Amino acid sequence: MKTIIINIKRGDVLAEVGRITAYTGVKSDDSDSGALFERVATVEEDADLFARYWRDACAIVAERLKQFVGGAGFGREELSLNLEVSGAFDDSLSPSVETAVFSVIAALLSARWFRLSMKEKAEEWEEEASRLLAEIERMLFHRRAPRRKKQLTSN
């Protein structure tokens, strides 16, 4: 067995959610008033709400990946996951797994936010989170093909 250690910082995820919501607000607003942007984009005052969404998203990730979780901890500022995978796991996938976990949490937070601010986008982000979770599972189940060791020949 191998262990993949994943650490995701809440501040980094919230910054990404801020970019997602701002971009969505700007690109979806057809008026000159910017009213949609003001409604959709996140602000500092939303921090308490996002603290709850953060915990919920971390719990969803830990639950969905429970067959791999050897240890999990998520507090106010960071998610730490120890994922137990096969000894034949391709180590080159570890950064991709970490990036996908980050993206899942950002998608889950965005989906929750859009349920309040722009309902037509919420389902899209929920589907993205589901797709990413399936991709993570696929990566964690992936096994590197066995390789034969070269034998030294003596003449």
Coordinates of N, CA and C in Angstrom, one line a residue:
M1 N 0.8 -1.2 0.0 CA 0.0 0.0 0.0 C 0.9 1.2 0.0
K2 N 0.4 2.3 -0.7 CA 1.0 3.6 -0.7 C 0.1 4.6 -0.1
T3 N 0.6 5.6 0.4 CA -0.2 6.7 1.0 C 0.0 8.0 0.2
I4 N -1.1 8.6 -0.2 CA -1.0 9.9 -0.8 C -1.5 10.9 0.2
I5 N -0.7 11.9 0.5 CA -1.1 12.9 1.5 C -1.5 14.2 0.7
I6 N -2.7 14.6 1.0 CA -3.3 15.8 0.3 C -3.6 16.8 1.4
N7 N -3.1 18.0 1.1 CA -3.4 19.2 2.0 C -4.0 20.3 1.1
I8 N -5.2 20.8 1.5 CA -5.8 21.8 0.7 C -6.1 23.0 1.7
K9 N -5.7 24.1 1.4 CA -5.9 25.3 2.3 C -7.2 26.0 1.9
R10 N -8.0 26.3 2.9 CA -9.3 26.9 2.7 C -9.2 28.2 2.0
G11 N -8.2 29.0 2.4 CA -8.0 30.4 1.8 C -7.8 30.3 0.3
D12 N -7.0 29.3 -0.2 CA -6.8 29.1 -1.6 C -8.1 28.7 -2.3
V13 N -8.9 27.9 -1.7 CA -10.2 27.5 -2.3 C -11.1 28.6 -2.4
L14 N -11.2 29.4 -1.3 CA -12.1 30.6 -1.3 C -11.7 31.6 -2.3
A15 N -10.4 31.8 -2.5 CA -9.9 32.7 -3.6 C -10.4 32.2 -4.9
E16 N -10.3 30.9 -5.2 CA -10.8 30.3 -6.4 C -12.3 30.5 -6.6
V17 N -13.0 30.3 -5.5 CA -14.5 30.5 -5.6 C -14.8 31.9 -5.9
G18 N -14.0 32.9 -5.3 CA -14.2 34.3 -5.6 C -14.0 34.6 -7.1
R19 N -13.0 34.0 -7.7 CA -12.7 34.1 -9.1 C -13.9 33.6 -9.9
I20 N -14.3 32.4 -9.5 CA -15.4 31.7 -10.3 C -16.7 32.6 -10.2
T21 N -17.1 33.0 -9.1 CA -18.3 33.8 -8.9 C -18.2 35.1 -9.6
A22 N -17.1 35.8 -9.5 CA -16.9 37.1 -10.1 C -16.9 36.9 -11.6
Y23 N -16.2 36.0 -12.2 CA -16.2 35.7 -13.6 C -17.6 35.4 -14.1
T24 N -18.3 34.6 -13.4 CA -19.7 34.2 -13.8 C -20.6 35.4 -13.8
G25 N -20.5 36.2 -12.8 CA -21.3 37.4 -12.7 C -21.0 38.4 -13.8
V26 N -19.7 38.6 -14.1 CA -19.4 39.5 -15.2 C -19.8 39.0 -16.6
K27 N -19.6 37.7 -16.8 CA -19.9 37.2 -18.1 C -21.4 37.0 -18.3
S28 N -22.2 36.9 -17.3 CA -23.6 36.6 -17.4 C -24.4 37.9 -17.4
D29 N -23.8 39.0 -17.0 CA -24.5 40.3 -16.9 C -24.6 41.0 -18.2
D30 N -25.8 41.1 -18.8 CA -26.0 41.8 -20.0 C -26.3 43.2 -19.9
S31 N -26.6 43.7 -18.6 CA -26.9 45.1 -18.4 C -25.6 45.9 -18.1
D32 N -25.8 47.2 -18.2 CA -24.7 48.0 -17.9 C -24.6 48.4 -16.4
S33 N -25.6 48.0 -15.6 CA -25.6 48.3 -14.2 C -24.7 47.5 -13.3
G34 N -24.3 46.3 -13.8 CA -23.5 45.4 -13.0 C -24.2 44.8 -11.8
A35 N -25.6 44.9 -11.8 CA -26.4 44.3 -10.7 C -26.2 42.8 -10.6
L36 N -26.1 42.1 -11.6 CA -25.9 40.6 -11.5 C -24.5 40.3 -10.9
F37 N -23.5 41.1 -11.3 CA -22.2 40.9 -10.7 C -22.2 41.1 -9.2
E38 N -22.9 42.2 -8.8 CA -23.0 42.5 -7.4 C -23.7 41.4 -6.6
R39 N -24.7 40.8 -7.2 CA -25.5 39.7 -6.6 C -24.7 38.4 -6.5
V40 N -23.9 38.1 -7.6 CA -23.3 36.8 -7.7 C -21.9 36.7 -7.1
A41 N -21.1 37.7 -7.2 CA -19.7 37.7 -6.7 C -19.7 37.6 -5.2
T42 N -18.8 36.9 -4.6 CA -18.6 36.8 -3.2 C -17.9 37.9 -2.6
V43 N -18.1 38.3 -1.4 CA -17.4 39.3 -0.7 C -17.0 38.8 0.7
E44 N -16.2 39.6 1.4 CA -15.7 39.3 2.7 C -16.8 38.9 3.7
E45 N -17.9 39.6 3.6 CA -19.0 39.4 4.6 C -19.6 38.0 4.5
D46 N -19.3 37.3 3.4 CA -19.8 35.9 3.2 C -19.0 34.9 3.9
A47 N -17.9 35.3 4.6 CA -17.0 34.3 5.2 C -17.6 33.3 6.1
D48 N -18.5 33.7 7.0 CA -19.2 32.8 7.9 C -20.0 31.7 7.2
L49 N -20.7 32.2 6.1 CA -21.4 31.2 5.3 C -20.5 30.2 4.7
F50 N -19.4 30.7 4.1 CA -18.5 29.8 3.4 C -17.7 28.9 4.4
A51 N -17.6 29.3 5.7 CA -17.0 28.4 6.7 C -17.9 27.1 6.8
R52 N -19.2 27.3 6.8 CA -20.1 26.1 6.8 C -20.0 25.3 5.6
Y53 N -20.0 26.0 4.4 CA -19.9 25.3 3.1 C -18.6 24.5 3.0
W54 N -17.5 25.1 3.6 CA -16.2 24.5 3.6 C -16.3 23.1 4.3
R55 N -16.8 23.1 5.5 CA -16.9 21.9 6.3 C -17.8 20.9 5.6
D56 N -18.9 21.3 5.0 CA -19.8 20.4 4.3 C -19.1 19.8 3.1
A57 N -18.3 20.6 2.3 CA -17.6 20.1 1.1 C -16.5 19.1 1.5
C58 N -15.8 19.4 2.6 CA -14.8 18.5 3.1 C -15.4 17.1 3.5
A59 N -16.5 17.2 4.2 CA -17.2 15.9 4.6 C -17.7 15.1 3.4
I60 N -18.2 15.8 2.3 CA -18.6 15.1 1.1 C -17.4 14.4 0.5
V61 N -16.3 15.1 0.3 CA -15.1 14.5 -0.3 C -14.6 13.3 0.5
A62 N -14.6 13.4 1.9 CA -14.1 12.3 2.7 C -15.1 11.1 2.6
E63 N -16.4 11.4 2.6 CA -17.4 10.3 2.5 C -17.3 9.6 1.1
R64 N -17.2 10.4 0.1 CA -17.1 9.8 -1.3 C -15.9 8.9 -1.5
L65 N -14.8 9.4 -0.9 CA -13.5 8.7 -1.0 C -13.2 7.7 0.1
K66 N -14.2 7.4 1.0 CA -13.9 6.7 2.2 C -13.2 5.4 2.0
Q67 N -13.4 4.7 0.9 CA -12.7 3.4 0.7 C -11.1 3.6 0.6
F68 N -10.7 4.9 0.4 CA -9.3 5.2 0.3 C -8.7 5.9 1.5
V69 N -9.6 6.5 2.3 CA -9.2 7.4 3.4 C -8.6 6.6 4.5
G70 N -7.4 6.9 4.8 CA -6.7 6.3 5.9 C -6.7 7.2 7.1
G71 N -6.9 8.5 6.8 CA -7.0 9.5 7.8 C -7.5 10.8 7.2
A72 N -8.3 11.5 7.9 CA -8.8 12.8 7.4 C -9.0 13.8 8.5
G73 N -8.7 15.0 8.2 CA -8.9 16.1 9.2 C -9.2 17.3 8.5
F74 N -10.3 18.0 8.9 CA -10.6 19.3 8.3 C -11.1 20.2 9.4
G75 N -10.4 21.2 9.5 CA -10.7 22.3 10.4 C -11.1 23.5 9.7
R76 N -11.0 24.6 10.3 CA -11.4 25.9 9.8 C -10.5 26.3 8.6
E77 N -9.2 25.9 8.6 CA -8.3 26.4 7.6 C -7.7 25.4 6.6
E78 N -7.8 24.1 6.9 CA -7.2 23.2 6.0 C -7.9 21.8 6.0
L79 N -7.8 21.2 4.8 CA -8.3 19.8 4.7 C -7.0 19.0 4.5
S80 N -6.9 17.9 5.3 CA -5.8 17.0 5.2 C -6.4 15.6 5.0
L81 N -5.9 14.9 3.9 CA -6.4 13.6 3.6 C -5.2 12.7 3.4
N82 N -5.2 11.5 4.1 CA -4.3 10.5 3.8 C -5.0 9.4 3.0
L83 N -4.7 9.2 1.8 CA -5.4 8.3 0.9 C -4.5 7.1 0.7
E84 N -5.1 5.9 1.0 CA -4.4 4.6 0.9 C -4.7 4.0 -0.4
V85 N -3.7 3.8 -1.2 CA -3.9 3.2 -2.6 C -3.0 2.0 -2.8
S86 N -3.2 1.3 -3.8 CA -2.4 0.1 -4.2 C -0.9 0.4 -4.3
G87 N -0.1 -0.6 -4.0 CA 1.3 -0.4 -4.1 C 1.7 -0.2 -5.6
A88 N 0.8 -0.6 -6.5 CA 1.0 -0.4 -7.9 C 0.5 0.9 -8.4
F89 N 0.1 1.8 -7.5 CA -0.4 3.1 -7.9 C 0.7 3.9 -8.6
D90 N 0.3 4.6 -9.7 CA 1.3 5.4 -10.4 C 1.5 6.7 -9.7
D91 N 2.6 6.9 -9.1 CA 2.9 8.1 -8.3 C 2.8 9.4 -9.1
S92 N 3.0 9.3 -10.4 CA 2.9 10.5 -11.2 C 1.5 11.1 -11.2
L93 N 0.5 10.3 -10.7 CA -0.9 10.9 -10.6 C -1.2 11.6 -9.3
S94 N -0.3 11.6 -8.4 CA -0.5 12.2 -7.1 C -0.8 13.7 -7.2
P95 N 0.0 14.5 -8.0 CA -0.4 15.9 -8.1 C -1.8 16.1 -8.8
S96 N -2.1 15.3 -9.7 CA -3.4 15.4 -10.4 C -4.5 15.1 -9.4
V97 N -4.3 14.2 -8.5 CA -5.4 13.9 -7.5 C -5.5 15.1 -6.6
E98 N -4.4 15.7 -6.1 CA -4.5 16.8 -5.3 C -5.2 18.0 -6.0
T99 N -4.9 18.2 -7.2 CA -5.5 19.3 -8.0 C -7.0 19.0 -8.1
A100 N -7.4 17.8 -8.4 CA -8.8 17.4 -8.5 C -9.6 17.6 -7.2
V101 N -9.0 17.2 -6.1 CA -9.6 17.4 -4.8 C -9.9 18.9 -4.6
F102 N -8.9 19.7 -4.9 CA -9.0 21.2 -4.8 C -10.2 21.6 -5.6
S103 N -10.3 21.2 -6.9 CA -11.3 21.6 -7.8 C -12.7 21.1 -7.4
V104 N -12.8 19.9 -6.8 CA -14.1 19.4 -6.3 C -14.6 20.3 -5.2
I105 N -13.7 20.7 -4.3 CA -14.2 21.5 -3.1 C -14.6 22.9 -3.7
A106 N -13.8 23.5 -4.6 CA -14.2 24.7 -5.2 C -15.6 24.6 -5.9
A107 N -15.8 23.5 -6.6 CA -17.0 23.3 -7.3 C -18.2 23.2 -6.4
L108 N -18.0 22.4 -5.3 CA -19.1 22.2 -4.3 C -19.4 23.6 -3.6
L109 N -18.4 24.4 -3.3 CA -18.7 25.7 -2.7 C -19.4 26.6 -3.7
S110 N -19.0 26.6 -4.9 CA -19.6 27.4 -5.9 C -21.1 27.0 -6.1
A111 N -21.3 25.7 -6.2 CA -22.7 25.2 -6.4 C -23.6 25.7 -5.2
R112 N -23.1 25.6 -4.0 CA -23.9 26.0 -2.8 C -24.1 27.5 -2.9
W113 N -23.1 28.3 -3.3 CA -23.3 29.7 -3.4 C -24.3 30.1 -4.6
F114 N -24.2 29.4 -5.7 CA -25.1 29.7 -6.8 C -26.5 29.3 -6.5
R115 N -26.7 28.4 -5.6 CA -28.1 28.0 -5.2 C -28.8 29.3 -4.6
L116 N -28.0 30.1 -4.0 CA -28.5 31.4 -3.4 C -28.6 32.5 -4.4
S117 N -27.6 32.6 -5.2 CA -27.4 33.8 -6.0 C -27.7 33.7 -7.5
M118 N -27.7 32.5 -8.0 CA -27.9 32.3 -9.5 C -28.3 30.9 -9.7
K119 N -29.5 30.5 -9.4 CA -29.9 29.1 -9.4 C -29.6 28.4 -10.7
E120 N -29.6 29.0 -11.8 CA -29.4 28.3 -13.1 C -28.0 27.8 -13.2
K121 N -27.0 28.3 -12.4 CA -25.6 27.9 -12.5 C -25.4 26.8 -11.4
A122 N -26.2 26.6 -10.4 CA -26.0 25.7 -9.4 C -25.8 24.2 -9.8
E123 N -26.8 23.8 -10.7 CA -26.8 22.4 -11.2 C -25.5 22.1 -12.0
E124 N -25.1 23.1 -12.8 CA -23.9 23.0 -13.6 C -22.6 22.7 -12.7
W125 N -22.5 23.4 -11.6 CA -21.4 23.2 -10.7 C -21.5 21.9 -9.9
E126 N -22.7 21.5 -9.5 CA -22.9 20.2 -8.9 C -22.5 19.1 -9.8
E127 N -22.9 19.2 -11.0 CA -22.5 18.2 -12.0 C -21.0 18.1 -12.2
E128 N -20.3 19.3 -12.2 CA -18.9 19.4 -12.3 C -18.2 18.7 -11.1
A129 N -18.7 18.9 -9.9 CA -18.2 18.3 -8.7 C -18.3 16.8 -8.8
S130 N -19.5 16.3 -9.2 CA -19.7 14.9 -9.3 C -18.8 14.3 -10.4
R131 N -18.6 14.9 -11.5 CA -17.6 14.5 -12.5 C -16.2 14.4 -12.0
L132 N -15.8 15.4 -11.2 CA -14.5 15.4 -10.7 C -14.3 14.3 -9.6
L133 N -15.3 14.1 -8.8 CA -15.2 13.0 -7.8 C -15.0 11.6 -8.5
A134 N -15.7 11.4 -9.6 CA -15.6 10.2 -10.3 C -14.2 10.1 -11.0
E135 N -13.7 11.2 -11.4 CA -12.3 11.2 -12.0 C -11.3 10.9 -10.9
I136 N -11.5 11.4 -9.7 CA -10.5 11.1 -8.6 C -10.6 9.6 -8.3
E137 N -11.7 9.1 -8.2 CA -11.8 7.6 -8.0 C -11.1 6.8 -9.1
R138 N -11.3 7.2 -10.3 CA -10.7 6.5 -11.4 C -9.2 6.6 -11.3
M139 N -8.6 7.8 -10.9 CA -7.2 7.9 -10.7 C -6.7 7.1 -9.6
L140 N -7.5 7.0 -8.5 CA -7.0 6.3 -7.3 C -7.1 4.7 -7.6
F141 N -7.9 4.3 -8.4 CA -8.0 2.9 -8.8 C -6.9 2.5 -9.8
H142 N -6.4 3.5 -10.5 CA -5.4 3.2 -11.6 C -4.2 2.5 -11.0
R143 N -3.8 1.5 -11.8 CA -2.6 0.7 -11.4 C -1.5 0.9 -12.6
R144 N -0.3 1.1 -12.2 CA 0.7 1.1 -13.2 C 1.0 -0.4 -13.7
A145 N 1.2 -0.5 -14.9 CA 1.4 -1.9 -15.5 C 2.7 -2.4 -14.9
P146 N 2.8 -3.7 -14.6 CA 4.0 -4.3 -14.0 C 5.1 -4.2 -15.1
R147 N 6.3 -4.0 -14.6 CA 7.5 -4.0 -15.5 C 8.5 -5.1 -15.0
R148 N 9.0 -5.7 -16.0 CA 10.0 -6.7 -15.7 C 11.3 -6.0 -15.4
K149 N 12.0 -6.5 -14.5 CA 13.4 -6.0 -14.2 C 14.3 -6.6 -15.2
K150 N 15.2 -5.8 -15.7 CA 16.2 -6.3 -16.6 C 17.2 -7.2 -15.8
Q151 N 17.4 -8.3 -16.4 CA 18.4 -9.2 -15.8 C 19.8 -9.0 -16.4
L152 N 20.7 -9.0 -15.6 CA 22.1 -8.8 -16.1 C 22.5 -10.1 -16.6
T153 N 23.1 -10.1 -17.8 CA 23.6 -11.3 -18.4 C 25.1 -11.3 -18.3
S154 N 25.7 -12.4 -18.0 CA 27.1 -12.5 -17.9 C 27.6 -13.3 -19.0
N155 N 28.7 -12.9 -19.6 CA 29.3 -13.7 -20.7 C 30.5 -14.5 -20.3

